[in-house]
JSON list of C-alpha atoms in Angstrom, two decimals:
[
{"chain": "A", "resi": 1, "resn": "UNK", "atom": "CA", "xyz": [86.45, 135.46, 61.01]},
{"chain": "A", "resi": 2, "resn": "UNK", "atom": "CA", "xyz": [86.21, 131.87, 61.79]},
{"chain": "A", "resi": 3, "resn": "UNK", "atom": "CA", "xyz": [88.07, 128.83, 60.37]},
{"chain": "A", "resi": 4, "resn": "UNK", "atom": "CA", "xyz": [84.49, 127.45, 58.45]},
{"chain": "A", "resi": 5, "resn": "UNK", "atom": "CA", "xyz": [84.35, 130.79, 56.83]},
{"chain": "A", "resi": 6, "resn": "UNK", "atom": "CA", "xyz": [87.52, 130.70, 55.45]},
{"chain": "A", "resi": 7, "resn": "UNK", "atom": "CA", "xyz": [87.54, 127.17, 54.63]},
{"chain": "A", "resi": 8, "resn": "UNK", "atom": "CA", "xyz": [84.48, 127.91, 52.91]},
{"chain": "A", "resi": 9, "resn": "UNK", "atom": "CA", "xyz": [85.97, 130.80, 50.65]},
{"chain": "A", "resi": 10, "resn": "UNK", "atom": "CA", "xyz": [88.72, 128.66, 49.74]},
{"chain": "A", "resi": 11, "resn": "UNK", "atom": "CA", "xyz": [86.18, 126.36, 48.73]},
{"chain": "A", "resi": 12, "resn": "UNK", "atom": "CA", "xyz": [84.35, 129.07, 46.56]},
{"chain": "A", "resi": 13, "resn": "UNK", "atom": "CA", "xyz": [87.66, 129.75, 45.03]},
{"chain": "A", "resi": 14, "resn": "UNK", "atom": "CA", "xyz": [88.25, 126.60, 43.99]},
{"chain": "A", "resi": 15, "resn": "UNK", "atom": "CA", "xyz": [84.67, 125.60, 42.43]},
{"chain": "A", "resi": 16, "resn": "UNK", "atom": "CA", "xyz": [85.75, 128.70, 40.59]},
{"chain": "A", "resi": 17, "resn": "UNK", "atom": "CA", "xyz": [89.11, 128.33, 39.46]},
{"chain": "A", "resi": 18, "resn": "UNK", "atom": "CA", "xyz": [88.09, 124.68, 38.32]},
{"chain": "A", "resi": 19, "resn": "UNK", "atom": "CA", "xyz": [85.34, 126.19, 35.93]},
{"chain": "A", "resi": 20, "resn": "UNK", "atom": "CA", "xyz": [87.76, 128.68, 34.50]},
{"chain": "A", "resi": 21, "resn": "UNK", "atom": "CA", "xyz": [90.57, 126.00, 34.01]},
{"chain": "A", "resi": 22, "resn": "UNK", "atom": "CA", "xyz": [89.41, 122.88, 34.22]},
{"chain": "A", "resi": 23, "resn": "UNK", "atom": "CA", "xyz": [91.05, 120.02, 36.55]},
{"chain": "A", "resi": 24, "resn": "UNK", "atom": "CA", "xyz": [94.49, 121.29, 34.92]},
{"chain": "A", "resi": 25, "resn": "UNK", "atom": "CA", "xyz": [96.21, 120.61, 38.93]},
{"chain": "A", "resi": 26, "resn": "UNK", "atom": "CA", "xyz": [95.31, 116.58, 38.52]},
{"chain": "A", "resi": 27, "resn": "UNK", "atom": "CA", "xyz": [96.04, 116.52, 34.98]},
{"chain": "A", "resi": 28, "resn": "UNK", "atom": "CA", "xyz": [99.37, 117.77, 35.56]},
{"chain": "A", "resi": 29, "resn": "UNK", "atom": "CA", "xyz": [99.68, 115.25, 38.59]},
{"chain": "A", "resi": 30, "resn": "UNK", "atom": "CA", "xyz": [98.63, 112.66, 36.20]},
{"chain": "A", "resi": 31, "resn": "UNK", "atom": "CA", "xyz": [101.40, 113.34, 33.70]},
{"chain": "A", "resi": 32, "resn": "UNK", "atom": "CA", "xyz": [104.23, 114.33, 36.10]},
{"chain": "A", "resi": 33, "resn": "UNK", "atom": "CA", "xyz": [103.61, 112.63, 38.79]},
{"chain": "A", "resi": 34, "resn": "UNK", "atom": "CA", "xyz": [103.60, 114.72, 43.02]},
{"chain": "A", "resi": 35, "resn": "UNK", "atom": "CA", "xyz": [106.56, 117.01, 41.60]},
{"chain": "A", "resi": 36, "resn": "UNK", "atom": "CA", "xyz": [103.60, 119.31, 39.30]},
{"chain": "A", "resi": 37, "resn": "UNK", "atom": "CA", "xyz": [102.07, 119.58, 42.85]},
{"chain": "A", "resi": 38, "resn": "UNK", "atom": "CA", "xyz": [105.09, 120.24, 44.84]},
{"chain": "A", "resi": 39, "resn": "UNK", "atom": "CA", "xyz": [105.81, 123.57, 42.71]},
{"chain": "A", "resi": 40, "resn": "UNK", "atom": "CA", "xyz": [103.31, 125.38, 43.12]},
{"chain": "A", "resi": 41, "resn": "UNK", "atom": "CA", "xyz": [103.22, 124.74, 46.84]},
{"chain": "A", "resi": 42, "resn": "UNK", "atom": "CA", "xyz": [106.79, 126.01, 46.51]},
{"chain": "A", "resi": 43, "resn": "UNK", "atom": "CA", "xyz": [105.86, 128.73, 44.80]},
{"chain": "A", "resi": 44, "resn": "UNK", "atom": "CA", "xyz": [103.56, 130.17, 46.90]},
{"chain": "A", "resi": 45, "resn": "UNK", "atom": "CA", "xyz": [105.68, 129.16, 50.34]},
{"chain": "A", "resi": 46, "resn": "UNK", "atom": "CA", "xyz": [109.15, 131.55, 48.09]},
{"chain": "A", "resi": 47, "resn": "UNK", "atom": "CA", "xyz": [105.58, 134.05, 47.76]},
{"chain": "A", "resi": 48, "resn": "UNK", "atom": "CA", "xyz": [105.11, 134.63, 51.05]},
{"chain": "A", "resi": 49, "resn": "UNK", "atom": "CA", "xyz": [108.70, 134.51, 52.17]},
{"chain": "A", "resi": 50, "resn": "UNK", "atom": "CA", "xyz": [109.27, 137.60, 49.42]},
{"chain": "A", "resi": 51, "resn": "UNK", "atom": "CA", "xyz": [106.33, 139.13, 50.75]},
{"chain": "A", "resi": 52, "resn": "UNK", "atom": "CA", "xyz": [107.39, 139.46, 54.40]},
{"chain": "A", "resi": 53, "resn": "UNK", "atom": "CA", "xyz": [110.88, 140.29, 53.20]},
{"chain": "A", "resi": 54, "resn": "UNK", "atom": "CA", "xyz": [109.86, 143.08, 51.92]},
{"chain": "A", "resi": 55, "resn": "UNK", "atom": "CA", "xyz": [106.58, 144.04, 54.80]},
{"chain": "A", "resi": 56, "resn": "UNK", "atom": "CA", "xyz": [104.35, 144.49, 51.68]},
{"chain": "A", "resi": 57, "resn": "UNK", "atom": "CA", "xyz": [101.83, 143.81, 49.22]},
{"chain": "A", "resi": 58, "resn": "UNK", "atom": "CA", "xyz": [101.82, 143.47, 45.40]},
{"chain": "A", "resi": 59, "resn": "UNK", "atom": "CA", "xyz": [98.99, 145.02, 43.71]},
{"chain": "A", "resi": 60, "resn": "UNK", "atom": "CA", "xyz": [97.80, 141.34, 42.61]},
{"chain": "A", "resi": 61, "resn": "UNK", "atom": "CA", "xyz": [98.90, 139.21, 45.58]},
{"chain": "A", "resi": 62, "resn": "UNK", "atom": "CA", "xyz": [98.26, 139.64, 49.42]},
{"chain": "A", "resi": 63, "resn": "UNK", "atom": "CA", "xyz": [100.04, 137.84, 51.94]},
{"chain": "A", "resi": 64, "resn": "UNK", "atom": "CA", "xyz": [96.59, 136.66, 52.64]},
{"chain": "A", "resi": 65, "resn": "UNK", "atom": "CA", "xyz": [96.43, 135.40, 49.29]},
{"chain": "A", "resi": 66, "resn": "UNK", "atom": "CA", "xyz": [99.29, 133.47, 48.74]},
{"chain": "A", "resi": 67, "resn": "UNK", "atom": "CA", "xyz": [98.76, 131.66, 52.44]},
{"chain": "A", "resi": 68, "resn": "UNK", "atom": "CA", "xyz": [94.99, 130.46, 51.00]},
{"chain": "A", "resi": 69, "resn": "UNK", "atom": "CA", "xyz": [96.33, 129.70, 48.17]},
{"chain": "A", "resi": 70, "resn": "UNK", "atom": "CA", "xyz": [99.01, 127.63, 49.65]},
{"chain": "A", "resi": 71, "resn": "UNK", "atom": "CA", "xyz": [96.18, 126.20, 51.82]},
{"chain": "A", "resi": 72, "resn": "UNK", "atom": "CA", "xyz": [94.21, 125.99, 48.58]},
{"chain": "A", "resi": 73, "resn": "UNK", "atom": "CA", "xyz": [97.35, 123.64, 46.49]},
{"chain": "A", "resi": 74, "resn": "UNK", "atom": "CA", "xyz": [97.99, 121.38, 49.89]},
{"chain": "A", "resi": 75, "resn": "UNK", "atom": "CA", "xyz": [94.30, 120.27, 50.07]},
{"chain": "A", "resi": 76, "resn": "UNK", "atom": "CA", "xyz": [93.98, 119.58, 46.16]},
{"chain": "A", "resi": 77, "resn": "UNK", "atom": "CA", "xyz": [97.73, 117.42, 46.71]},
{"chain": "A", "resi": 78, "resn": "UNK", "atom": "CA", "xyz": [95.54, 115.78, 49.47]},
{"chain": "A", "resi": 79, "resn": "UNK", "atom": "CA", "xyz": [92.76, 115.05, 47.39]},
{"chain": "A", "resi": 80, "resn": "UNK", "atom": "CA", "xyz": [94.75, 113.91, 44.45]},
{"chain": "A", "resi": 81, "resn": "UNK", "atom": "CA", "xyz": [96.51, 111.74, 46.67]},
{"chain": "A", "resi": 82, "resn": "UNK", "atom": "CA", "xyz": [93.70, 110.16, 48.20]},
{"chain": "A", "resi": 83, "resn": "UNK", "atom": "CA", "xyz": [92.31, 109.83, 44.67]},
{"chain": "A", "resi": 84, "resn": "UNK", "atom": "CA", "xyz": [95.10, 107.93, 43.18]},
{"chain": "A", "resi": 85, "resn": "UNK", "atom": "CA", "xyz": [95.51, 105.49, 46.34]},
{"chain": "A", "resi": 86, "resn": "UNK", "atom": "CA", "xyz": [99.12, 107.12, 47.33]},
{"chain": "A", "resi": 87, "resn": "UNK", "atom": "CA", "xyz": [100.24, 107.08, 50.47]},
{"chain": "A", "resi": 88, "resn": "UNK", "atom": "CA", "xyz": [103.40, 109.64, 50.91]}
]
């Protein structure tokens, strides 16, 4: 598999999850400022750690998962804050 298919999946994923939910990632941003986005990046980073702990797989989650996931969250933080003119 190459990197443009992945990046293209996550990109599937997202068009996806927006329709479902809405922009709910920026509106959080919006009201809570780069901590909203800095949990679920945490969340998925404590994921993965539990996950190779334990050298499995939950029936919902992959490792897999959780890593484009977590690749998922950092590019909508990017996005946001290119959006919103921060710089951190």
């Amino acid at each position: 598999m190459m990197f443009k298919d992945i990046v293209e999946g996550m990109y599937k994923t997202y068009e996806k999850k927006n329709k479902d939910y809405g922009n709910s990632f920026d509106i959080l941003c919006d009201k809570f400022g780069l901590v909203a986005a800095a949990i679920p990046l945490n969340n998925k980073v404590e994921r993965i750690n539990s996950l190779i702990k334990n050298n499995k797989s939950y029936v919902n989650e992959s490792i897999e998962d959780s890593l484009l996931d977590l690749a998922n969250y950092a590019i909508m933080t990017l996005i946001y804050l290119k959006n919103n003119g921060e710089n951190k």
